[in-house]
Tab-separated table of N, CA and C in Angstrom:
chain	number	residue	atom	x	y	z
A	19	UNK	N	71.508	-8.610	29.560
A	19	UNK	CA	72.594	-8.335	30.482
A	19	UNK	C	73.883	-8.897	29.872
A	20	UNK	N	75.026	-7.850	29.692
A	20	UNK	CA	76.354	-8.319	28.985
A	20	UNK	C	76.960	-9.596	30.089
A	21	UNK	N	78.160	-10.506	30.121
A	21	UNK	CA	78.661	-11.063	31.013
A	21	UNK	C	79.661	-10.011	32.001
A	22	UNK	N	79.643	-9.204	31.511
A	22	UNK	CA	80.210	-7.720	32.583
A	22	UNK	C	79.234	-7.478	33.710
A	23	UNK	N	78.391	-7.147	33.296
A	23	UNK	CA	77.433	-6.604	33.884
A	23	UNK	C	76.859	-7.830	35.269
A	24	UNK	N	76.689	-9.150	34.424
A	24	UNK	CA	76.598	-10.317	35.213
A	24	UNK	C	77.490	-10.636	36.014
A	25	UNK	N	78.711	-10.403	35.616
A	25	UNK	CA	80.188	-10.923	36.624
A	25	UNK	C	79.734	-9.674	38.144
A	26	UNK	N	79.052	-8.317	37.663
A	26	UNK	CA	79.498	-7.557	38.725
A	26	UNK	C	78.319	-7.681	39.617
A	27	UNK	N	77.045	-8.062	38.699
A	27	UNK	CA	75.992	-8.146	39.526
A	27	UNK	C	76.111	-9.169	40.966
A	28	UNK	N	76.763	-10.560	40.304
A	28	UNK	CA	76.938	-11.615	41.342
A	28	UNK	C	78.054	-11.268	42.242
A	29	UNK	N	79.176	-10.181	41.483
A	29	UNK	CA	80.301	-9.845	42.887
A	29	UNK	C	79.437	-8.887	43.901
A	30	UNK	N	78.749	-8.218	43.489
A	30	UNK	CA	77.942	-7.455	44.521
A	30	UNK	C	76.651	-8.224	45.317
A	31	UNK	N	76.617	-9.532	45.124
A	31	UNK	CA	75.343	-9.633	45.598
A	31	UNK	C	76.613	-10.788	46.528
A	32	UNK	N	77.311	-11.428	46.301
A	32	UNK	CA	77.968	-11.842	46.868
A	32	UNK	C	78.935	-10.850	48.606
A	33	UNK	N	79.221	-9.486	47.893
A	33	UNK	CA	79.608	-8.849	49.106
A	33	UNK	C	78.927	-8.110	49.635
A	34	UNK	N	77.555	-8.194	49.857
A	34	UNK	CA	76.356	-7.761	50.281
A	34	UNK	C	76.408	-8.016	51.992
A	35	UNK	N	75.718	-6.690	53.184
A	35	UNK	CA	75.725	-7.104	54.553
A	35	UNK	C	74.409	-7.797	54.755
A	36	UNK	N	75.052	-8.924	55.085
A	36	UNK	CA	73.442	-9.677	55.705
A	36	UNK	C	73.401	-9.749	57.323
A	37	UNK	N	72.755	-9.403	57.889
A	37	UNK	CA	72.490	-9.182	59.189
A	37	UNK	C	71.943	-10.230	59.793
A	38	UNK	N	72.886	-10.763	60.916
A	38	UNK	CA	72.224	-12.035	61.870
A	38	UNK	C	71.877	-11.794	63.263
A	39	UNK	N	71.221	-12.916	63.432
A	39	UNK	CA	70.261	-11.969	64.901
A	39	UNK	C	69.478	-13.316	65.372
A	40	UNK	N	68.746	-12.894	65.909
A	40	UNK	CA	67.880	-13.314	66.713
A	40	UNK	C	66.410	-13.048	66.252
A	41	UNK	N	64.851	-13.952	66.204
A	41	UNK	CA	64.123	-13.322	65.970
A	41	UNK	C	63.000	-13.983	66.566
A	42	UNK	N	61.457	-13.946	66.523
A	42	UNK	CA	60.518	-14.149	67.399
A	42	UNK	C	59.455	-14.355	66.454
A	43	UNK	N	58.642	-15.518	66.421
A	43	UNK	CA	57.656	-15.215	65.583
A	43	UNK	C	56.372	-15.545	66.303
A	44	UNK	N	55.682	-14.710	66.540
A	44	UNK	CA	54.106	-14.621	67.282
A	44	UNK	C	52.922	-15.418	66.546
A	45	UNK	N	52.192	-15.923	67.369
A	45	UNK	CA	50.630	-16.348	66.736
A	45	UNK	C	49.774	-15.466	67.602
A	46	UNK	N	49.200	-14.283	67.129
A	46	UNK	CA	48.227	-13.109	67.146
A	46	UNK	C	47.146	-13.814	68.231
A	47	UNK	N	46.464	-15.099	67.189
A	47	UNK	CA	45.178	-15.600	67.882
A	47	UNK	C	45.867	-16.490	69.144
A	48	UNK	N	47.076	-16.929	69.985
A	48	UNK	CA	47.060	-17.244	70.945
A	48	UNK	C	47.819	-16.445	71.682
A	49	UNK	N	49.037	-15.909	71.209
A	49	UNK	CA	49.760	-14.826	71.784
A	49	UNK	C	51.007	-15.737	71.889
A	50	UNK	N	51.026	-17.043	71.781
A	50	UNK	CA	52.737	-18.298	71.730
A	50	UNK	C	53.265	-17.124	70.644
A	51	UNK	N	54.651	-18.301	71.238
A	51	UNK	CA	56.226	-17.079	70.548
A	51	UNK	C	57.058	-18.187	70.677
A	52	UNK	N	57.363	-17.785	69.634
A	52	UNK	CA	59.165	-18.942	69.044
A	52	UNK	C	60.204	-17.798	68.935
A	53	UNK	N	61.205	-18.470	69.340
A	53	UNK	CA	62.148	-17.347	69.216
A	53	UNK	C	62.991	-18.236	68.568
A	54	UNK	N	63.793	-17.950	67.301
A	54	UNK	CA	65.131	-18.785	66.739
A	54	UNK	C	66.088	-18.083	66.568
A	55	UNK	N	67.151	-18.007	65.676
A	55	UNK	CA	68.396	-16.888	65.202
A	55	UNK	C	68.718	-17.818	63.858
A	56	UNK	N	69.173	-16.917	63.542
A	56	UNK	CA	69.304	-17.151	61.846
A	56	UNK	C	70.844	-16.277	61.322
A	57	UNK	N	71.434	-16.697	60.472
A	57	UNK	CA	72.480	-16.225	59.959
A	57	UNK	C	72.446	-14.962	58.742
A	58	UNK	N	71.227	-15.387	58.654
A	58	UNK	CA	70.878	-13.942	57.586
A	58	UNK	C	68.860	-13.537	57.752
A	59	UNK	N	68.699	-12.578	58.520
A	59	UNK	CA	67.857	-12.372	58.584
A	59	UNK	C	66.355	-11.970	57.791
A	60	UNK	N	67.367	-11.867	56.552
A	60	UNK	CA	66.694	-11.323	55.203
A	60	UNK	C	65.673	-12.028	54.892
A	61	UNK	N	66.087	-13.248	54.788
A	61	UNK	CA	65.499	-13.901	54.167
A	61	UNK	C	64.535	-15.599	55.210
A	62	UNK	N	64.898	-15.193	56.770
A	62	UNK	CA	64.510	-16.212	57.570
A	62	UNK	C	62.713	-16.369	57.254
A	63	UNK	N	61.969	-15.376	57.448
A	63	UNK	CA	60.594	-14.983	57.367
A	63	UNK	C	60.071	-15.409	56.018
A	64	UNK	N	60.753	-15.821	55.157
A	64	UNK	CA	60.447	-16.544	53.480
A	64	UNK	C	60.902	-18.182	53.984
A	65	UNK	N	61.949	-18.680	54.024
A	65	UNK	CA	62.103	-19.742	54.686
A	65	UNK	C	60.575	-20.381	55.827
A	66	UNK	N	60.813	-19.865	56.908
A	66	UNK	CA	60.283	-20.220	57.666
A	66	UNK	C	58.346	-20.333	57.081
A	67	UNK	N	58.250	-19.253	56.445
A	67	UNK	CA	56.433	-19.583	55.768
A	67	UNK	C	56.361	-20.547	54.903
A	68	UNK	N	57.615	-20.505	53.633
A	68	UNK	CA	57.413	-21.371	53.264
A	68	UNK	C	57.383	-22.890	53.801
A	69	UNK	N	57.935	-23.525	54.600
A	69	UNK	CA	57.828	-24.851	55.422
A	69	UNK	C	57.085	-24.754	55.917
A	70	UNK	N	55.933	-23.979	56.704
A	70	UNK	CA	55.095	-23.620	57.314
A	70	UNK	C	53.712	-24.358	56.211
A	71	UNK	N	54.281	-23.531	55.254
A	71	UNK	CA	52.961	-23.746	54.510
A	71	UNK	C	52.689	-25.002	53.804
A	72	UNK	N	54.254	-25.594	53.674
A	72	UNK	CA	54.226	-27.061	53.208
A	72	UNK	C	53.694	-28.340	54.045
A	73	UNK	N	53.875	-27.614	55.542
A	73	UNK	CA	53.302	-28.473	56.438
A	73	UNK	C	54.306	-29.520	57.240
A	74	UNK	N	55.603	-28.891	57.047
A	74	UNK	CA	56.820	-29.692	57.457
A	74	UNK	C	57.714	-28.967	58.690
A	75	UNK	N	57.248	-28.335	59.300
A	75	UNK	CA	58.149	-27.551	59.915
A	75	UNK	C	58.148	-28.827	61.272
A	76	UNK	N	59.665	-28.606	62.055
A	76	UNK	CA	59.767	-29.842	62.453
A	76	UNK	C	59.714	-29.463	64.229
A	77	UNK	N	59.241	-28.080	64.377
A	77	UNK	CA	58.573	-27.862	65.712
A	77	UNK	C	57.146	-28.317	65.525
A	78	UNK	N	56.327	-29.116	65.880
A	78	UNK	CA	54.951	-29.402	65.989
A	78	UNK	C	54.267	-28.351	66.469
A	79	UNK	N	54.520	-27.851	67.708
A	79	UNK	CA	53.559	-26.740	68.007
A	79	UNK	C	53.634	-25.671	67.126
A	80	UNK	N	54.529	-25.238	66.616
A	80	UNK	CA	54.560	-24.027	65.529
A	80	UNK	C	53.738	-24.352	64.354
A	81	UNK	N	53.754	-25.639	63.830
A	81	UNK	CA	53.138	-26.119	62.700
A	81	UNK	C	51.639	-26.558	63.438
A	82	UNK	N	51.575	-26.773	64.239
A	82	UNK	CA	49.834	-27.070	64.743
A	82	UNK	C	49.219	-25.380	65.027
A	83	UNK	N	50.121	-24.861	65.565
A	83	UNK	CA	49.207	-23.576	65.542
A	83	UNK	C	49.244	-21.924	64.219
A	84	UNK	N	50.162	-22.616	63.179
A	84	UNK	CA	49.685	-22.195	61.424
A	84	UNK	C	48.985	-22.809	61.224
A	85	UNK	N	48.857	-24.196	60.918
A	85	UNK	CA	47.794	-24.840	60.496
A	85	UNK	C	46.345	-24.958	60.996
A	86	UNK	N	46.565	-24.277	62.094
A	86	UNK	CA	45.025	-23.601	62.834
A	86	UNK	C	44.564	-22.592	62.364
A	87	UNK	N	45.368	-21.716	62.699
A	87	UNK	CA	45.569	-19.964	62.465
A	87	UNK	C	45.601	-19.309	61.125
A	88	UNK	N	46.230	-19.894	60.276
A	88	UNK	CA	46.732	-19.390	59.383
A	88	UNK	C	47.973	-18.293	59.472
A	89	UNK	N	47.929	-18.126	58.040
A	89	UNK	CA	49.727	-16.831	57.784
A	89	UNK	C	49.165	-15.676	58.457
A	90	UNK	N	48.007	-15.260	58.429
A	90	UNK	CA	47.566	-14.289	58.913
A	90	UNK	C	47.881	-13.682	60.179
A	91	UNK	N	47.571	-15.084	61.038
A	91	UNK	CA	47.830	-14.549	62.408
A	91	UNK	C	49.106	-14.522	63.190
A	92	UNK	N	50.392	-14.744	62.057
A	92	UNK	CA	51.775	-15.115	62.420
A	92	UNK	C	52.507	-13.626	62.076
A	93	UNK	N	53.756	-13.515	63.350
A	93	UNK	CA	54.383	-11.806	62.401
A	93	UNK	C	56.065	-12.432	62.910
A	94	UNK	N	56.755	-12.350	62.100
A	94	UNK	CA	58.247	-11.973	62.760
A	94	UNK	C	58.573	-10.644	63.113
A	95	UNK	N	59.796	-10.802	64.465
A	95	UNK	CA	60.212	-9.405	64.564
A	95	UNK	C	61.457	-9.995	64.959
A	96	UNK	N	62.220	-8.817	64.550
A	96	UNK	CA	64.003	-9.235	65.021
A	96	UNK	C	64.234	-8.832	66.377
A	97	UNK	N	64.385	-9.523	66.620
A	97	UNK	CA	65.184	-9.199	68.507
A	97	UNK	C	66.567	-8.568	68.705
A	98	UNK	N	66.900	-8.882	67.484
A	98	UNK	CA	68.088	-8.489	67.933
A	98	UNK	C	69.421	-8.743	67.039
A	99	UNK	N	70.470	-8.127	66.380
A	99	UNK	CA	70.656	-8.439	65.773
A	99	UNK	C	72.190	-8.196	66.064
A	100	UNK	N	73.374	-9.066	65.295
A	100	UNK	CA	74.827	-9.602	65.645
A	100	UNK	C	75.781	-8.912	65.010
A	101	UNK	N	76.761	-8.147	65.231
A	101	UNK	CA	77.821	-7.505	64.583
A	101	UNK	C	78.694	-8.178	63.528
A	102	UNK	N	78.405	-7.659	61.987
A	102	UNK	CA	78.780	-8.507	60.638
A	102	UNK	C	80.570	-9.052	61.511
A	103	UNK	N	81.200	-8.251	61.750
A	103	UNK	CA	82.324	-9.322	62.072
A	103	UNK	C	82.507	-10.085	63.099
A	104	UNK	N	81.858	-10.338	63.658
A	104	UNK	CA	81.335	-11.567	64.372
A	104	UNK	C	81.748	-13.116	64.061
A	105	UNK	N	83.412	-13.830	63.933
A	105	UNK	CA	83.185	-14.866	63.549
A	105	UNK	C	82.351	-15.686	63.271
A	106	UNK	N	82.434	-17.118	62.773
A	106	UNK	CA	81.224	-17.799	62.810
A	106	UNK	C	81.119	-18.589	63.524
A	107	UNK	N	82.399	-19.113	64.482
A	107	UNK	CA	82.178	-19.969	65.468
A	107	UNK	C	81.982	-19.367	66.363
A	108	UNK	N	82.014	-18.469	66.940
A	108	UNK	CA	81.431	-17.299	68.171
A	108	UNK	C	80.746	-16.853	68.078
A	109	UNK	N	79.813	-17.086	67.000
A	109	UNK	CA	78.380	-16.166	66.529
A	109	UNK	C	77.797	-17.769	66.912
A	110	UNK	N	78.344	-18.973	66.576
A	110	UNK	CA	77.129	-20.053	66.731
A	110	UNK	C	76.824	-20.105	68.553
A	111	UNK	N	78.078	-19.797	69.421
A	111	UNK	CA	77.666	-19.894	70.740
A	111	UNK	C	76.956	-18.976	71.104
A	112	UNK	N	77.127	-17.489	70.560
A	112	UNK	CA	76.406	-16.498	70.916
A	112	UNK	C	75.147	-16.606	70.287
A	113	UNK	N	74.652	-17.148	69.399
A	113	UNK	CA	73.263	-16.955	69.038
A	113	UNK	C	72.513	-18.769	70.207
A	114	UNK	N	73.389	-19.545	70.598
A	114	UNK	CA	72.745	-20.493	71.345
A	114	UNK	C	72.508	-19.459	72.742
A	115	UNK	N	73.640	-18.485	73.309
A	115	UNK	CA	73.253	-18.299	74.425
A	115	UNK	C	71.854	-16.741	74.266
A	116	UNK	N	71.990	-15.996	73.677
A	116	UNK	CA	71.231	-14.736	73.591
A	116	UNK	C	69.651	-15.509	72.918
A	117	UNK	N	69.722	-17.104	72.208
A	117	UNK	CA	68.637	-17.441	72.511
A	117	UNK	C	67.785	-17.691	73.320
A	118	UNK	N	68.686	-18.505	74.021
A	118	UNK	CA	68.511	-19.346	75.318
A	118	UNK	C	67.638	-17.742	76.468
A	119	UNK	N	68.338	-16.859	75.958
A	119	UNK	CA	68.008	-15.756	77.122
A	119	UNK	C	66.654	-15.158	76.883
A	120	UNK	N	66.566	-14.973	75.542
A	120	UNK	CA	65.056	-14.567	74.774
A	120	UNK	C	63.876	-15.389	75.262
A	121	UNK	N	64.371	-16.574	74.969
A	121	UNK	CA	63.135	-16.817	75.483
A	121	UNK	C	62.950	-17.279	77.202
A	122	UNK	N	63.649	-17.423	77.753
A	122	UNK	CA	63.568	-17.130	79.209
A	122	UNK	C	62.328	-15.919	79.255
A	123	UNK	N	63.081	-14.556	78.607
A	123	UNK	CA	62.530	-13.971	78.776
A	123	UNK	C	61.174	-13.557	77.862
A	124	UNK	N	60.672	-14.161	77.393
A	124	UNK	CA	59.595	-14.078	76.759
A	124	UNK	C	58.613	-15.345	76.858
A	125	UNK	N	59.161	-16.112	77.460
A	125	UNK	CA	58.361	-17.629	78.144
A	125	UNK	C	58.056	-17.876	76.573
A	126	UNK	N	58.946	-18.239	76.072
A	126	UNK	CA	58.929	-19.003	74.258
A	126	UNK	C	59.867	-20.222	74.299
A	127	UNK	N	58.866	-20.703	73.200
A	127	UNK	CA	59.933	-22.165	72.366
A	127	UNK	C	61.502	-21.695	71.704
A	128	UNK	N	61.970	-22.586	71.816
A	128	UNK	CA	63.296	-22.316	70.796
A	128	UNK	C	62.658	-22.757	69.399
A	129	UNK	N	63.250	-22.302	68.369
A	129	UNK	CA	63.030	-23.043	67.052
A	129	UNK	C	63.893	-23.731	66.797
């Protein structure tokens, strides 16, 4: 790869849409649900297994019931997701309150 090619690769990966939202992650074998929000959704579901799998995740019940279950019985799904121009200080209240509402309505943990 020339340093051309590199300069444009990182300007494009840099002005790339990452989509923020809201999301839910299930355990199959009990049917519990976490609901968190994340600033880039892409990549929350790699994050979140990996700590999972390290054994550090700092919800206990989420980490007691992988470490039961396994990856297997875990799925993310997006709930919902936030309009890219969306400041970031009005995206942090709005993802506390449209959490707060998720799981009301889904009788879930926050993450």
């Amino acid at each position: 790869m020339t340093p051309d090619q590199r300069k444009a690769a990182v300007a494009a990966y840099k002005e790339r849409k990452t989509p923020a939202g809201i999301f839910a992650v299930t355990c199959a074998a009990t049917g519990e649900r976490w609901i968190g929000c994340a600033p880039d959704l892409d990549k929350i579901q790699n994050r979140l297994w990996f700590t999972l799998r390290q054994g550090g995740h700092r919800r206990g019940g989420l980490q007691a019931a992988w470490t039961a279950h396994g990856a297997d019985a875990f799925s993310l799904e997006v709930l919902e997701t936030f309009d890219e121009e969306t400041l970031a200080y009005v995206r942090d209240r709005a993802f506390a309150e449209r959490q707060a509402h998720w799981c009301a309505v889904h009788g879930a943990e926050a993450i």
